[in-house]
């Protein structure tokens, strides 16, 4: 779930950097096989600069920490999970902990200077 949110936010960044309309890109991909709850429900909120939480980034960080600890216990690497945790920890440290999980876009934009 966390990695799919990161992917959706990066897709917005990619569309904007390429000079594309993110809303049109969303429309073209969300109804096909690439569609997801995240694309249908949270990306439209991002495009309206609505980062109010349904679930807080700071709580997601806690849950991702639990998942990483359990993966370690099971002897699993899960690099996508670990990357998502690092990105969400960075978002919380950057002051976005009380934003919705889709608020990771704000931290990603800060990271790349958008």
PDB file of C-alpha atoms in Angstrom:
ATOM      1  CA  UNK A   1       0.000   0.000   0.000  1.00  0.00           C
ATOM      2  CA  UNK A   2       2.762   2.442   0.940  1.00  0.00           C
ATOM      3  CA  UNK A   3       4.772   1.663  -2.178  1.00  0.00           C
ATOM      4  CA  UNK A   4       1.717   2.139  -4.411  1.00  0.00           C
ATOM      5  CA  UNK A   5       1.188   5.589  -2.885  1.00  0.00           C
ATOM      6  CA  UNK A   6       4.814   6.477  -3.581  1.00  0.00           C
ATOM      7  CA  UNK A   7       4.348   5.278  -7.168  1.00  0.00           C
ATOM      8  CA  UNK A   8       1.213   7.382  -7.621  1.00  0.00           C
ATOM      9  CA  UNK A   9       2.962  10.475  -6.271  1.00  0.00           C
ATOM     10  CA  UNK A  10       5.974   9.890  -8.494  1.00  0.00           C
ATOM     11  CA  UNK A  11       3.628   9.536 -11.475  1.00  0.00           C
ATOM     12  CA  UNK A  12       2.224  12.998 -10.688  1.00  0.00           C
ATOM     13  CA  UNK A  13       5.749  14.397 -10.492  1.00  0.00           C
ATOM     14  CA  UNK A  14       6.674  12.702 -13.765  1.00  0.00           C
ATOM     15  CA  UNK A  15       3.599  14.066 -15.545  1.00  0.00           C
ATOM     16  CA  UNK A  16       4.256  17.602 -14.302  1.00  0.00           C
ATOM     17  CA  UNK A  17       7.957  17.469 -15.226  1.00  0.00           C
ATOM     18  CA  UNK A  18       7.037  16.206 -18.705  1.00  0.00           C
ATOM     19  CA  UNK A  19       4.630  19.109 -19.170  1.00  0.00           C
ATOM     20  CA  UNK A  20       1.562  16.872 -19.057  1.00  0.00           C
ATOM     21  CA  UNK A  21      -1.689  17.597 -17.274  1.00  0.00           C
ATOM     22  CA  UNK A  22      -1.685  15.268 -14.237  1.00  0.00           C
ATOM     23  CA  UNK A  23      -5.496  15.123 -14.235  1.00  0.00           C
ATOM     24  CA  UNK A  24      -5.520  13.869 -17.840  1.00  0.00           C
ATOM     25  CA  UNK A  25      -2.792  11.351 -17.068  1.00  0.00           C
ATOM     26  CA  UNK A  26      -4.816  10.155 -14.070  1.00  0.00           C
ATOM     27  CA  UNK A  27      -7.909   9.835 -16.233  1.00  0.00           C
ATOM     28  CA  UNK A  28      -6.067   7.820 -18.862  1.00  0.00           C
ATOM     29  CA  UNK A  29      -4.523   5.288 -16.479  1.00  0.00           C
ATOM     30  CA  UNK A  30      -6.969   4.951 -13.606  1.00  0.00           C
ATOM     31  CA  UNK A  31      -9.754   3.187 -15.468  1.00  0.00           C
ATOM     32  CA  UNK A  32      -7.595   0.410 -16.941  1.00  0.00           C
ATOM     33  CA  UNK A  33      -5.425  -2.323 -15.511  1.00  0.00           C
ATOM     34  CA  UNK A  34      -3.282   0.312 -13.756  1.00  0.00           C
ATOM     35  CA  UNK A  35      -6.298   1.562 -11.804  1.00  0.00           C
ATOM     36  CA  UNK A  36      -6.375   1.392  -8.014  1.00  0.00           C
ATOM     37  CA  UNK A  37      -8.158   2.785  -4.987  1.00  0.00           C
ATOM     38  CA  UNK A  38      -5.261   5.178  -4.501  1.00  0.00           C
ATOM     39  CA  UNK A  39      -5.587   6.566  -8.027  1.00  0.00           C
ATOM     40  CA  UNK A  40      -9.365   6.858  -7.802  1.00  0.00           C
ATOM     41  CA  UNK A  41      -9.612   8.330  -4.307  1.00  0.00           C
ATOM     42  CA  UNK A  42      -6.408   9.998  -3.179  1.00  0.00           C
ATOM     43  CA  UNK A  43      -4.783  11.324  -6.347  1.00  0.00           C
ATOM     44  CA  UNK A  44      -7.811  13.547  -7.110  1.00  0.00           C
ATOM     45  CA  UNK A  45      -7.400  15.016  -3.615  1.00  0.00           C
ATOM     46  CA  UNK A  46      -3.690  15.602  -4.271  1.00  0.00           C
ATOM     47  CA  UNK A  47      -4.566  17.440  -7.484  1.00  0.00           C
ATOM     48  CA  UNK A  48      -6.815  19.724  -5.403  1.00  0.00           C
ATOM     49  CA  UNK A  49      -4.038  20.303  -2.819  1.00  0.00           C
ATOM     50  CA  UNK A  50      -6.138  18.479  -0.213  1.00  0.00           C
ATOM     51  CA  UNK A  51      -3.772  16.650   2.123  1.00  0.00           C
ATOM     52  CA  UNK A  52      -6.164  16.240   5.035  1.00  0.00           C
ATOM     53  CA  UNK A  53      -5.718  12.829   6.607  1.00  0.00           C
ATOM     54  CA  UNK A  54      -7.891   9.811   6.333  1.00  0.00           C
ATOM     55  CA  UNK A  55      -4.899   8.065   7.876  1.00  0.00           C
ATOM     56  CA  UNK A  56      -1.900   9.984   9.205  1.00  0.00           C
ATOM     57  CA  UNK A  57       1.644   9.668   7.859  1.00  0.00           C
ATOM     58  CA  UNK A  58       2.914   9.344  11.443  1.00  0.00           C
ATOM     59  CA  UNK A  59       0.670   6.314  12.013  1.00  0.00           C
ATOM     60  CA  UNK A  60       1.778   4.833   8.693  1.00  0.00           C
ATOM     61  CA  UNK A  61       5.404   5.155   9.831  1.00  0.00           C
ATOM     62  CA  UNK A  62       4.537   3.168  12.967  1.00  0.00           C
ATOM     63  CA  UNK A  63       2.795   0.469  10.922  1.00  0.00           C
ATOM     64  CA  UNK A  64       5.621   0.292   8.392  1.00  0.00           C
ATOM     65  CA  UNK A  65       8.064  -0.151  11.278  1.00  0.00           C
ATOM     66  CA  UNK A  66       6.013  -3.072  12.558  1.00  0.00           C
ATOM     67  CA  UNK A  67       5.956  -4.603   9.068  1.00  0.00           C
ATOM     68  CA  UNK A  68       9.748  -4.229   8.679  1.00  0.00           C
ATOM     69  CA  UNK A  69      10.343  -5.778  12.102  1.00  0.00           C
ATOM     70  CA  UNK A  70       8.119  -8.718  11.207  1.00  0.00           C
ATOM     71  CA  UNK A  71       9.834  -9.107   7.818  1.00  0.00           C
ATOM     72  CA  UNK A  72      13.162  -9.205   9.660  1.00  0.00           C
ATOM     73  CA  UNK A  73      11.804 -11.854  12.008  1.00  0.00           C
ATOM     74  CA  UNK A  74      10.720 -13.909   9.000  1.00  0.00           C
ATOM     75  CA  UNK A  75      14.063 -13.454   7.254  1.00  0.00           C
ATOM     76  CA  UNK A  76      12.571 -11.456   4.371  1.00  0.00           C
ATOM     77  CA  UNK A  77      14.379  -8.603   2.626  1.00  0.00           C
ATOM     78  CA  UNK A  78      11.365  -6.746   1.076  1.00  0.00           C
ATOM     79  CA  UNK A  79      13.292  -3.777  -0.354  1.00  0.00           C
ATOM     80  CA  UNK A  80      10.110  -1.986  -1.500  1.00  0.00           C
ATOM     81  CA  UNK A  81       8.765  -2.029   2.046  1.00  0.00           C
ATOM     82  CA  UNK A  82      12.042  -0.704   3.416  1.00  0.00           C
ATOM     83  CA  UNK A  83      12.193   2.068   0.819  1.00  0.00           C
ATOM     84  CA  UNK A  84       8.594   3.082   1.541  1.00  0.00           C
ATOM     85  CA  UNK A  85       9.352   3.193   5.269  1.00  0.00           C
ATOM     86  CA  UNK A  86      12.409   5.423   4.692  1.00  0.00           C
ATOM     87  CA  UNK A  87      10.405   7.774   2.476  1.00  0.00           C
ATOM     88  CA  UNK A  88       7.540   8.013   4.966  1.00  0.00           C
ATOM     89  CA  UNK A  89       9.964   8.514   7.859  1.00  0.00           C
ATOM     90  CA  UNK A  90      11.507  11.364   5.852  1.00  0.00           C
ATOM     91  CA  UNK A  91       8.067  12.865   5.259  1.00  0.00           C
ATOM     92  CA  UNK A  92       7.306  12.755   8.992  1.00  0.00           C
ATOM     93  CA  UNK A  93      10.708  14.261   9.836  1.00  0.00           C
ATOM     94  CA  UNK A  94      10.035  17.039   7.303  1.00  0.00           C
ATOM     95  CA  UNK A  95       6.933  18.022   9.282  1.00  0.00           C
ATOM     96  CA  UNK A  96       4.243  16.161   7.330  1.00  0.00           C
ATOM     97  CA  UNK A  97       3.396  13.555   9.981  1.00  0.00           C
ATOM     98  CA  UNK A  98      -0.116  14.885  10.532  1.00  0.00           C
ATOM     99  CA  UNK A  99      -0.956  14.917   6.820  1.00  0.00           C
ATOM    100  CA  UNK A 100      -2.773  12.116   5.067  1.00  0.00           C
ATOM    101  CA  UNK A 101      -0.641   9.317   3.673  1.00  0.00           C
ATOM    102  CA  UNK A 102      -0.908  10.979   0.256  1.00  0.00           C
ATOM    103  CA  UNK A 103       0.947  13.946   1.776  1.00  0.00           C
ATOM    104  CA  UNK A 104       4.142  12.106   0.967  1.00  0.00           C
ATOM    105  CA  UNK A 105       3.965  14.016  -2.316  1.00  0.00           C
ATOM    106  CA  UNK A 106       4.880  17.177  -0.415  1.00  0.00           C
ATOM    107  CA  UNK A 107       8.023  15.572   0.975  1.00  0.00           C
ATOM    108  CA  UNK A 108       8.935  14.118  -2.416  1.00  0.00           C
ATOM    109  CA  UNK A 109       8.525  17.550  -4.021  1.00  0.00           C
ATOM    110  CA  UNK A 110      10.752  19.097  -1.380  1.00  0.00           C
ATOM    111  CA  UNK A 111      13.342  16.388  -1.967  1.00  0.00           C
ATOM    112  CA  UNK A 112      13.577  17.100  -5.708  1.00  0.00           C
ATOM    113  CA  UNK A 113      13.110  20.837  -5.362  1.00  0.00           C
ATOM    114  CA  UNK A 114       9.716  21.202  -7.042  1.00  0.00           C
TER     115      UNK A 114
END
